[in-house]
Amino acid sequence: MSKSPANYRPETRLVHSGTLRSQYGETSEALFLTQGYVYSSAEECEARFKGEDPGFIYSRYSNPTIAMFERRMIELEGAEAARSAATGMAAVTTAILAPLKAGDHVVASRALFGSCLYVIQDLLPRYGIETTLVDGANLDEWQRALKPNTKTFFLESPTNPTLDVLDIPSIAEIAHSGGARLVVDNVFATPIWQSPLALGADVVVYSATKHIDGQGRCLGGIILSSEAFIAEHVHNFMRQTGPSISPFNAWVLLKGLETLGVRVRAQTDTAARIADVLASHPKIARLVYPGREDHPQAALVKKQMRGGSTLVGFEVKGGKAAAFRVLNELKLAKISNNLGDAKSLVTHPATTTHQRLKPEVRAELGIGEGFIRFSAGLEHADDLIEDLTAALEKA
Ligand SMILES: Cc1ncc(COP(=O)(O)O)c(C=O)c1O
């Protein structure tokens, strides 16, 4: 008897899970670029709408290519169900907003990607949802923030851009003790290095735009959770409000998954080598790399992650002017606010992704004026190290 792809190791699931072959028996998954579906009879159509026939109805609800992408992610992540979305932010917003109503309360870690912070700080309160931001590394703050009306805890780990690692099992336990759910944005860890659901989280979200595509082509997002969470909160919200992914983007991401493991492993090895070189570099004031023994939460990294990170964070001595000189001198790594790409990308968070924050809030988060986020690509590590060290000479 053949095994189901879900029973194979992750590398095998990344290649085989979810494949639906058409009558032509294609090797590579087909792209079903269709808005709708035709029915062989009015009776079949009625049964589909009643949910008595499992086929497709309309691509805002579901589509064979999108279903393949979702199934592959479900089997990789160990989730029961998933819904993909047009962007990572559509996935984050849906996962947070869809189950809530006015009067509910959300607690989130302060160290969040700027748009996630907007959803928590600006958007939710406009609809009567109370929010509290905490220092995610401080478990007492999560505990103290918990109230009878708290429905959701939200965090990302490692955090963007300072790569702090938050204790997912302990934070999940605090959430559950108050009847709340934990939603984890797992973008920085990737499904290769961290499985939040297995660590106790209830919902995991991705910007598939990042490592899952990994080649800078299209945007996408996905929410993975229990059958009950997706059915009760996500399915109808997405079906009626329409932040659906395009089948074309789902196809690109599905094919991206086939190489996710090899890419993330190679990019992590390169990032680790870069971190080791920068750790003792005279122009660097501070280096953060999950996977090094000097990371502030090194023990936690070992406990909840299977590998380090494709990203390295470092503070150049000399503040913004020095950081800008390094960015402008780099020949290989490109200045971009994106990450997880085959091309190495460098970001100055203080003037881009976290520019909206007040300088004192940035300082509190550890985002100094000289802080640079380096997303290691698939170039040869030696070329990237030579490029970086040459640029640092000019800092
Ligand atoms: C941690 C994190 N979450 C969510 C997002 C949003 O993803 P997208 O750009 O696909 O909407 C990003 C990046 O943009 C991110 O870095």
XYZ file of N, CA, C and O in Angstrom, residues 86-259:
696
model
N -4.287 36.759 -0.686
C -3.583 37.511 -1.729
C -2.187 37.961 -1.290
O -1.270 38.054 -2.116
N -2.021 38.255 -0.020
C -0.732 38.733 0.506
C -0.573 38.209 1.935
O -1.545 37.749 2.550
N 0.629 38.371 2.452
C 0.838 38.029 3.856
C -0.035 38.888 4.747
O -0.608 38.406 5.732
N -0.188 40.167 4.415
C -0.999 41.054 5.252
C -2.483 40.686 5.199
O -3.189 40.840 6.199
N -2.961 40.187 4.048
C -4.359 39.726 3.987
C -4.528 38.532 4.925
O -5.554 38.403 5.607
N -3.507 37.670 4.988
C -3.569 36.497 5.880
C -3.531 36.944 7.345
O -4.344 36.493 8.158
N -2.619 37.850 7.679
C -2.496 38.325 9.073
C -3.793 39.017 9.495
O -4.355 38.735 10.561
N -4.286 39.927 8.659
C -5.490 40.693 9.004
C -6.675 39.759 9.193
O -7.441 39.894 10.148
N -6.827 38.784 8.299
C -7.945 37.844 8.410
C -7.814 37.003 9.673
O -8.789 36.838 10.415
N -6.619 36.471 9.926
C -6.435 35.592 11.095
C -6.749 36.337 12.391
O -7.289 35.763 13.328
N -6.429 37.632 12.419
C -6.674 38.403 13.648
C -8.122 38.890 13.700
O -8.823 38.698 14.684
N -8.577 39.523 12.628
C -9.870 40.219 12.640
C -11.078 39.281 12.547
O -12.084 39.499 13.236
N -10.987 38.258 11.700
C -12.173 37.445 11.390
C -12.873 36.864 12.627
O -14.102 36.856 12.677
N -12.133 36.384 13.649
C -12.867 35.793 14.788
C -13.321 36.808 15.840
O -13.980 36.418 16.792
N -12.982 38.100 15.673
C -13.224 39.068 16.753
C -14.475 39.908 16.531
O -14.981 40.037 15.422
N -14.918 40.525 17.640
C -16.034 41.488 17.573
C -15.717 42.624 18.544
O -14.810 42.493 19.397
N -16.471 43.711 18.437
C -16.275 44.853 19.334
C -16.371 44.369 20.777
O -17.238 43.542 21.101
N -15.473 44.870 21.612
C -15.476 44.472 23.022
C -14.426 43.408 23.339
O -14.107 43.174 24.500
N -13.888 42.766 22.292
C -12.828 41.772 22.519
C -11.501 42.490 22.745
O -11.354 43.685 22.445
N -10.524 41.723 23.211
C -9.211 42.285 23.545
C -8.117 41.425 22.910
O -8.222 40.197 22.899
N -7.098 42.089 22.380
C -5.965 41.400 21.741
C -4.677 41.846 22.429
O -4.495 43.036 22.698
N -3.785 40.897 22.681
C -2.462 41.225 23.222
C -1.438 40.845 22.161
O -1.516 39.755 21.586
N -0.503 41.738 21.886
C 0.512 41.441 20.875
C 1.879 41.906 21.345
O 2.000 42.849 22.130
N 2.885 41.228 20.840
C 4.261 41.628 21.110
C 4.515 42.949 20.384
O 4.050 43.149 19.258
N 5.244 43.839 21.040
C 5.509 45.163 20.466
C 6.414 45.070 19.224
O 6.329 45.889 18.324
N 7.286 44.063 19.207
C 8.237 43.928 18.088
C 7.544 43.223 16.928
O 7.541 41.995 16.834
N 6.903 44.028 16.077
C 6.154 43.477 14.947
C 6.541 44.188 13.666
O 6.959 45.354 13.693
N 6.331 43.508 12.553
C 6.455 44.142 11.240
C 5.478 45.333 11.202
O 4.369 45.244 11.744
N 5.896 46.440 10.597
C 5.141 47.691 10.644
C 3.666 47.568 10.294
O 2.805 48.134 10.990
N 3.314 46.809 9.248
C 1.905 46.707 8.847
C 1.108 45.898 9.873
O -0.081 46.166 10.098
N 1.747 44.912 10.496
C 1.065 44.133 11.548
C 0.791 45.057 12.736
O -0.282 44.999 13.343
N 1.741 45.919 13.024
C 1.580 46.871 14.117
C 0.417 47.828 13.822
O -0.375 48.160 14.699
N 0.271 48.225 12.555
C -0.850 49.086 12.146
C -2.183 48.381 12.429
O -3.114 48.992 12.966
N -2.264 47.096 12.066
C -3.514 46.344 12.282
C -3.850 46.334 13.769
O -4.990 46.600 14.168
N -2.853 46.057 14.599
C -3.085 45.950 16.048
C -3.364 47.329 16.664
O -4.325 47.504 17.412
N -2.518 48.277 16.334
C -2.563 49.568 17.049
C -3.601 50.538 16.501
O -4.199 51.294 17.253
N -3.785 50.560 15.182
C -4.658 51.557 14.564
C -5.996 50.989 14.117
O -7.043 51.572 14.361
N -5.959 49.837 13.436
C -7.182 49.318 12.824
C -8.153 48.724 13.851
O -9.329 49.118 13.892
N -7.686 47.776 14.663
C -8.604 47.091 15.592
C -9.334 48.062 16.527
O -10.559 47.958 16.675
N -8.629 49.032 17.156
C -9.344 49.934 18.071
C -10.455 50.728 17.379
O -11.457 51.075 18.004
N -10.331 50.976 16.059
C -11.374 51.715 15.344
C -12.684 50.937 15.296
O -13.740 51.484 15.056
N -12.595 49.609 15.480
C -13.799 48.772 15.451
C -14.161 48.275 16.858
O -14.842 47.270 17.004
N -13.657 48.983 17.862
C -14.037 48.670 19.252
C -13.303 47.475 19.834
O -13.743 46.898 20.829
N -12.199 47.074 19.202
C -11.410 45.956 19.751
C -10.214 46.564 20.487
O -9.431 47.313 19.904
N -10.126 46.231 21.747
C -9.086 46.778 22.619
C -7.770 46.040 22.339
O -7.781 44.825 22.113
N -6.645 46.742 22.397
C -5.361 46.055 22.166
C -4.323 46.484 23.202
O -4.336 47.624 23.665
N -3.443 45.558 23.555
C -2.341 45.851 24.474
C -1.048 45.355 23.841
O -1.005 44.207 23.363
N -0.024 46.199 23.834
C 1.279 45.770 23.323
C 2.189 45.466 24.510
O 2.217 46.217 25.489
N 2.917 44.358 24.406
C 3.813 43.965 25.499
C 5.222 43.724 24.961
O 5.414 43.572 23.750
N 6.169 43.660 25.884
C 7.518 43.217 25.525
C 7.414 41.697 25.409
O 7.266 40.996 26.421
N 7.469 41.200 24.186
C 7.189 39.780 23.931
C 8.101 38.814 24.669
O 7.731 37.663 24.909
N 9.305 39.279 25.020
C 10.257 38.390 25.702
C 9.953 38.270 27.188
O 10.502 37.411 27.868
N 9.071 39.149 27.702
C 8.783 39.170 29.124
C 7.451 38.440 29.398
O 6.367 38.983 29.168
N 7.542 37.205 29.881
C 6.335 36.378 30.069
C 5.370 37.011 31.070
O 4.151 36.888 30.927
N 5.910 37.731 32.074
C 5.037 38.386 33.065
C 4.138 39.415 32.394
O 2.985 39.593 32.793
N 4.678 40.097 31.386
C 3.851 41.113 30.698
C 2.676 40.467 29.966
O 1.572 41.008 29.958
N 2.908 39.305 29.337
C 1.797 38.595 28.669
C 0.750 38.214 29.720
O -0.447 38.395 29.510
N 1.247 37.669 30.846
C 0.344 37.220 31.905
C -0.484 38.390 32.429
O -1.706 38.283 32.588
N 0.194 39.518 32.689
C -0.510 40.676 33.260
C -1.517 41.274 32.278
O -2.529 41.846 32.676
N -1.230 41.140 30.978
C -2.111 41.748 29.970
C -3.394 40.952 29.754
O -4.381 41.467 29.220
N -3.378 39.679 30.177
C -4.529 38.790 29.956
C -5.750 39.272 30.740
O -5.658 39.535 31.937
N -6.896 39.400 30.044
C -8.120 39.869 30.704
C -9.257 38.904 30.356
O -9.128 38.104 29.428
N -10.396 39.014 31.041
C -11.497 38.082 30.727
C -11.946 38.169 29.258
O -12.420 37.180 28.704
N -11.782 39.353 28.630
C -12.232 39.482 27.231
C -11.096 39.289 26.221
O -11.254 39.579 25.033
N -9.919 38.797 26.672
C -8.807 38.571 25.737
C -9.103 37.343 24.884
O -9.335 36.252 25.408
N -9.079 37.546 23.559
C -9.406 36.442 22.654
C -8.169 35.972 21.881
O -8.101 34.824 21.462
N -7.222 36.899 21.640
C -6.091 36.550 20.779
C -4.786 37.112 21.315
O -4.731 38.266 21.742
N -3.736 36.272 21.273
C -2.351 36.718 21.466
C -1.719 36.655 20.069
O -1.956 35.683 19.334
N -0.903 37.646 19.738
C -0.260 37.643 18.419
C 1.216 37.973 18.561
O 1.583 38.912 19.270
N 2.058 37.211 17.876
C 3.499 37.491 17.919
C 4.171 37.003 16.647
O 3.614 36.190 15.902
N 5.380 37.517 16.409
C 6.240 36.935 15.386
C 7.551 36.561 16.058
O 7.986 37.228 17.004
N 8.150 35.465 15.619
C 9.408 35.010 16.203
C 10.152 34.155 15.190
O 9.567 33.214 14.655
N 11.439 34.453 14.913
C 12.180 35.619 15.341
C 11.509 36.909 14.849
O 10.843 36.916 13.823
N 11.747 37.973 15.604
C 11.094 39.235 15.286
C 11.811 39.980 14.159
O 12.991 39.768 13.910
N 11.049 40.849 13.536
C 11.544 41.683 12.435
C 11.817 43.084 12.984
O 10.876 43.693 13.485
N 12.980 43.635 12.904
C 14.182 43.116 12.264
C 15.240 42.651 13.267
O 16.319 42.248 12.863
N 14.919 42.685 14.578
C 16.006 42.491 15.559
C 16.260 41.028 15.916
O 17.133 40.730 16.730
N 15.459 40.104 15.335
C 15.691 38.671 15.453
C 15.679 38.160 16.896
O 16.416 37.242 17.252
N 14.833 38.794 17.732
C 14.607 38.260 19.077
C 13.760 37.005 18.940
O 12.911 36.922 18.040
N 13.965 36.064 19.835
C 13.194 34.820 19.771
C 12.280 34.754 20.988
O 12.727 34.922 22.121
N 10.974 34.586 20.732
C 9.993 34.569 21.811
C 9.592 33.127 22.139
O 9.549 32.270 21.246
N 9.262 32.909 23.409
C 8.994 31.565 23.929
C 7.562 31.125 23.558
O 6.613 31.359 24.319
N 7.425 30.483 22.408
C 6.089 30.125 21.901
C 5.334 29.184 22.862
O 4.170 29.460 23.195
N 5.951 28.088 23.358
C 5.176 27.199 24.251
C 4.676 27.910 25.508
O 3.512 27.730 25.902
N 5.523 28.754 26.122
C 5.089 29.425 27.365
C 4.009 30.465 27.082
O 3.058 30.603 27.863
N 4.145 31.192 25.979
C 3.143 32.223 25.659
C 1.813 31.543 25.289
O 0.736 32.015 25.666
N 1.897 30.391 24.605
C 0.664 29.641 24.273
C -0.023 29.206 25.555
O -1.259 29.290 25.674
N 0.771 28.754 26.524
C 0.193 28.279 27.789
C -0.534 29.417 28.505
O -1.634 29.227 29.029
N 0.077 30.615 28.511
C -0.568 31.764 29.169
C -1.881 32.087 28.437
O -2.917 32.287 29.059
N -1.827 32.112 27.098
C -3.043 32.414 26.315
C -4.141 31.414 26.663
O -5.272 31.793 26.977
N -3.789 30.137 26.640
C -4.798 29.085 26.865
C -5.358 29.134 28.284
O -6.532 28.829 28.494
N -4.513 29.566 29.244
C -4.996 29.620 30.639
C -6.137 30.633 30.763
O -6.948 30.541 31.680
N -6.181 31.609 29.833
C -7.253 32.602 29.881
C -8.280 32.384 28.779
O -9.083 33.276 28.484
N -8.221 31.246 28.121
C -9.200 30.946 27.069
C -8.949 31.698 25.765
O -9.834 31.812 24.923
N -7.712 32.213 25.581
C -7.385 32.934 24.334
C -6.607 32.006 23.399
O -6.132 30.948 23.804
N -6.481 32.435 22.134
C -5.718 31.658 21.160
C -4.417 32.392 20.847
O -4.349 33.622 20.973
N -3.399 31.634 20.441
C -2.128 32.257 20.032
C -1.978 32.152 18.517
O -2.017 31.055 17.948
N -1.791 33.318 17.882
C -1.542 33.384 16.440
C -0.058 33.748 16.256
O 0.414 34.738 16.817
N 0.671 32.943 15.477
C 2.105 33.205 15.269
C 2.370 33.511 13.795
O 1.978 32.756 12.914
N 3.044 34.636 13.565
C 3.540 34.985 12.229
C 4.927 34.337 12.122
O 5.872 34.749 12.786
N 5.010 33.279 11.296
C 6.228 32.446 11.260
C 7.139 32.783 10.077
O 7.952 31.963 9.661
N 6.989 33.984 9.544
C 7.716 34.361 8.330
C 9.232 34.248 8.490
O 9.911 33.676 7.640
N 9.765 34.785 9.573
C 11.218 34.804 9.718
C 11.796 33.415 9.961
O 12.903 33.123 9.537
N 11.043 32.559 10.663
C 11.558 31.222 10.979
C 11.460 30.308 9.763
O 12.316 29.441 9.574
N 10.430 30.501 8.966
C 10.059 29.624 7.843
C 9.559 28.268 8.379
O 9.957 27.845 9.471
N 8.740 27.555 7.573
C 8.260 26.241 8.039
C 9.402 25.233 8.168
O 9.233 24.178 8.772
N 10.554 25.553 7.591
C 11.681 24.615 7.667
C 12.262 24.588 9.078
O 12.606 23.541 9.603
N 12.358 25.734 9.717
C 13.049 25.786 11.024
C 12.128 25.832 12.232
O 12.600 25.686 13.356
N 10.844 26.096 12.050
C 9.983 26.204 13.230
C 8.544 25.821 12.889
O 8.025 26.258 11.862
N 7.926 25.042 13.769
C 6.535 24.609 13.573
C 5.698 25.093 14.752
O 5.532 24.373 15.742
N 5.148 26.305 14.686
C 4.427 26.872 15.830
C 3.258 26.023 16.330
O 2.998 25.986 17.525
N 2.557 25.334 15.428
C 1.399 24.543 15.882
C 1.867 23.420 16.812
O 1.246 23.153 17.834
N 3.010 22.810 16.462
C 3.540 21.737 17.303
C 4.051 22.289 18.636
O 4.170 21.554 19.611
N 4.353 23.595 18.665
C 4.852 24.224 19.904
C 3.708 24.738 20.776
O 3.952 25.329 21.819
N 2.468 24.589 20.320
C 1.334 24.992 21.148
C 0.513 26.150 20.588
O -0.528 26.488 21.152
N 0.977 26.779 19.494
C 0.187 27.867 18.897
C -1.080 27.284 18.269
O -1.134 26.092 17.938
N -2.078 28.147 18.088
C -3.351 27.690 17.517
C -3.472 28.011 16.039
O -4.192 27.342 15.308
N -2.797 29.084 15.632
C -2.890 29.538 14.239
C -1.491 29.984 13.808
O -0.780 30.613 14.583
N -1.111 29.636 12.576
C 0.160 30.134 12.050
C -0.126 30.850 10.731
O -0.966 30.415 9.949
N 0.533 32.004 10.547
C 0.340 32.758 9.304
C 1.695 32.994 8.637
O 2.718 33.095 9.313
N 1.645 33.056 7.308
C 2.855 33.332 6.526
C 2.594 34.407 5.494
O 1.531 34.424 4.870
N 3.613 35.225 5.286
C 3.714 35.953 4.044
C 4.470 34.987 3.138
O 5.676 34.786 3.298
N 3.747 34.353 2.193
C 4.383 33.404 1.272
C 5.245 34.145 0.250
O 6.031 33.549 -0.478
N 5.057 35.461 0.224
C 5.867 36.371 -0.598
C 7.358 36.171 -0.317
O 8.191 36.390 -1.198
N 7.676 35.805 0.925
C 9.079 35.743 1.354
C 9.707 34.411 0.906
O 9.735 34.136 -0.266
N 10.130 33.550 1.853
C 10.893 32.358 1.453
C 10.095 31.376 0.600
O 10.681 30.629 -0.173
N 8.772 31.334 0.759
C 7.997 30.311 0.052
C 8.075 30.537 -1.456
O 8.334 29.613 -2.223
N 7.877 31.784 -1.900
C 8.231 32.078 -3.296
C 9.757 32.073 -3.395
O 10.339 31.310 -4.146
N 10.380 32.945 -2.650
C 11.835 32.934 -2.540
C 12.582 33.414 -3.761
O 13.806 33.382 -3.807
N 11.843 33.832 -4.786
C 12.529 34.293 -5.986
C 11.953 35.613 -6.479
O 12.030 35.945 -7.664
N 11.339 36.355 -5.542
C 10.928 37.726 -5.812
C 9.852 37.914 -6.864
O 9.789 38.967 -7.496
N 8.958 36.914 -7.068
C 8.039 37.013 -8.199
C 6.634 37.459 -7.840
O 6.034 38.258 -8.551
N 6.069 36.907 -6.775
C 4.670 37.238 -6.516
C 4.374 37.300 -5.019
O 5.148 36.811 -4.210
N 3.230 37.918 -4.716
C 2.792 38.062 -3.333
C 1.821 36.934 -2.984
O 1.129 36.421 -3.860
N 1.766 36.602 -1.724
C 0.804 35.592 -1.274
C 0.891 35.422 0.221
O 1.863 35.848 0.858
N -0.155 34.821 0.790
C -0.153 34.567 2.229
C -0.975 33.341 2.522
O -1.718 32.850 1.666
N -0.841 32.822 3.740
C -1.629 31.640 4.107
C -1.847 31.589 5.615
O -0.980 32.035 6.383
N -3.035 31.091 5.995
C -3.402 30.893 7.401
C -3.573 29.395 7.596
O -4.318 28.765 6.837
N -2.906 28.827 8.600
C -3.028 27.390 8.870
C -3.475 27.189 10.302
O -2.972 27.861 11.216
N -4.417 26.260 10.504
C -4.929 26.067 11.855
C -5.722 24.762 11.929
O -5.539 23.871 11.102
N -6.629 24.702 12.911
C -7.514 23.542 13.040
C -8.649 23.663 12.022
O -8.956 24.759 11.542
N -9.281 22.537 11.766
C -10.469 22.513 10.905
C -11.508 23.503 11.462
O -12.111 24.278 10.725
N -11.688 23.480 12.796
C -12.724 24.309 13.430
C -12.431 25.795 13.234
O -13.337 26.570 12.878
N -11.181 26.240 13.438
C -10.864 27.665 13.313
C -11.086 28.140 11.872
O -11.686 29.192 11.636
N -10.608 27.346 10.921
C -10.748 27.747 9.508
C -12.234 27.754 9.115
O -12.719 28.698 8.486
N -12.962 26.723 9.526
C -14.380 26.633 9.139
C -15.217 27.723 9.809
O -16.023 28.384 9.162
N -14.992 27.918 11.119
C -15.849 28.861 11.856
C -15.502 30.317 11.584
O -16.374 31.171 11.558
N -14.197 30.613 11.444
C -13.795 32.016 11.403
C -13.253 32.504 10.063
O -13.445 33.653 9.696
N -12.526 31.631 9.367
C -11.782 32.123 8.197
C -12.532 31.914 6.883
O -12.608 32.819 6.053
N -13.092 30.707 6.729
C -13.646 30.344 5.428
C -14.701 31.347 4.936
O -14.571 31.918 3.847
N -15.698 31.596 5.757
C -16.783 32.468 5.308
C -16.312 33.921 5.150
O -16.692 34.616 4.221
N -15.453 34.366 6.074
C -14.926 35.738 6.014
C -14.205 35.952 4.673
O -14.444 36.943 3.975
N -13.357 34.988 4.290
C -12.594 35.158 3.045
C -13.492 35.010 1.828
O -13.360 35.733 0.846
N -14.408 34.058 1.913
C -15.321 33.813 0.793
C -16.163 35.065 0.502
O -16.366 35.441 -0.651
N -16.637 35.738 1.561
C -17.530 36.883 1.358
C -16.781 38.194 1.147
O -17.272 39.079 0.458
N -15.588 38.348 1.782
C -14.895 39.648 1.648
C -13.855 39.630 0.524
O -13.478 40.678 0.033
N -13.353 38.453 0.146
C -12.595 38.315 -1.084
C -11.122 38.666 -1.142
O -10.641 39.046 -2.209
N -10.327 38.493 -0.053
C -8.882 38.737 -0.207
C -8.161 37.509 -0.791
O -7.090 37.113 -0.329
N -8.777 36.896 -1.817
C -8.291 35.605 -2.338
C -7.001 35.754 -3.127
O -6.747 36.780 -3.758
N -6.236 34.676 -3.136
C -4.990 34.641 -3.915
C -5.351 34.320 -5.371
O -6.340 33.629 -5.643
N -4.543 34.806 -6.301
C -4.765 34.449 -7.705
C -4.223 33.036 -7.930
O -3.192 32.663 -7.348
N -4.898 32.215 -8.755
C -4.388 30.862 -9.028
C -2.965 30.907 -9.574
O -2.153 30.033 -9.284
N -2.657 31.959 -10.355
C -1.304 32.054 -10.903
C -0.280 32.173 -9.776
O 0.735 31.469 -9.750
N -0.573 33.055 -8.797
C 0.367 33.217 -7.681
C 0.458 31.942 -6.848
O 1.541 31.564 -6.399
N -0.698 31.274 -6.660
C -0.687 30.016 -5.902
C 0.188 28.977 -6.616
O 0.904 28.205 -5.971
N 0.152 28.979 -7.940
C 0.969 28.028 -8.715
C 2.459 28.331 -8.539
O 3.269 27.437 -8.319
N 2.815 29.618 -8.593
C 4.222 30.009 -8.403
C 4.686 29.562 -7.003
O 5.775 29.005 -6.842
N 3.837 29.790 -6.010
C 4.203 29.445 -4.629
C 4.277 27.927 -4.441
O 5.151 27.424 -3.736
N 3.368 27.208 -5.084
C 3.374 25.742 -5.031
C 4.696 25.206 -5.580
O 5.317 24.322 -4.988
N 5.127 25.765 -6.698
C 6.406 25.337 -7.287
C 7.576 25.821 -6.415
O 8.594 25.152 -6.318
N 7.408 26.966 -5.770
C 8.437 27.471 -4.849
C 8.655 26.508 -3.690
O 9.786 26.307 -3.233
N 7.566 25.888 -3.231
C 7.679 24.954 -2.101
C 8.614 23.784 -2.421
O 9.302 23.284 -1.535
N 8.644 23.362 -3.689
C 9.491 22.215 -4.044
C 10.952 22.448 -3.674
O 11.672 21.512 -3.338
N 11.386 23.689 -3.745
C 12.799 23.991 -3.484
C 12.997 24.728 -2.154
O 14.121 25.143 -1.850
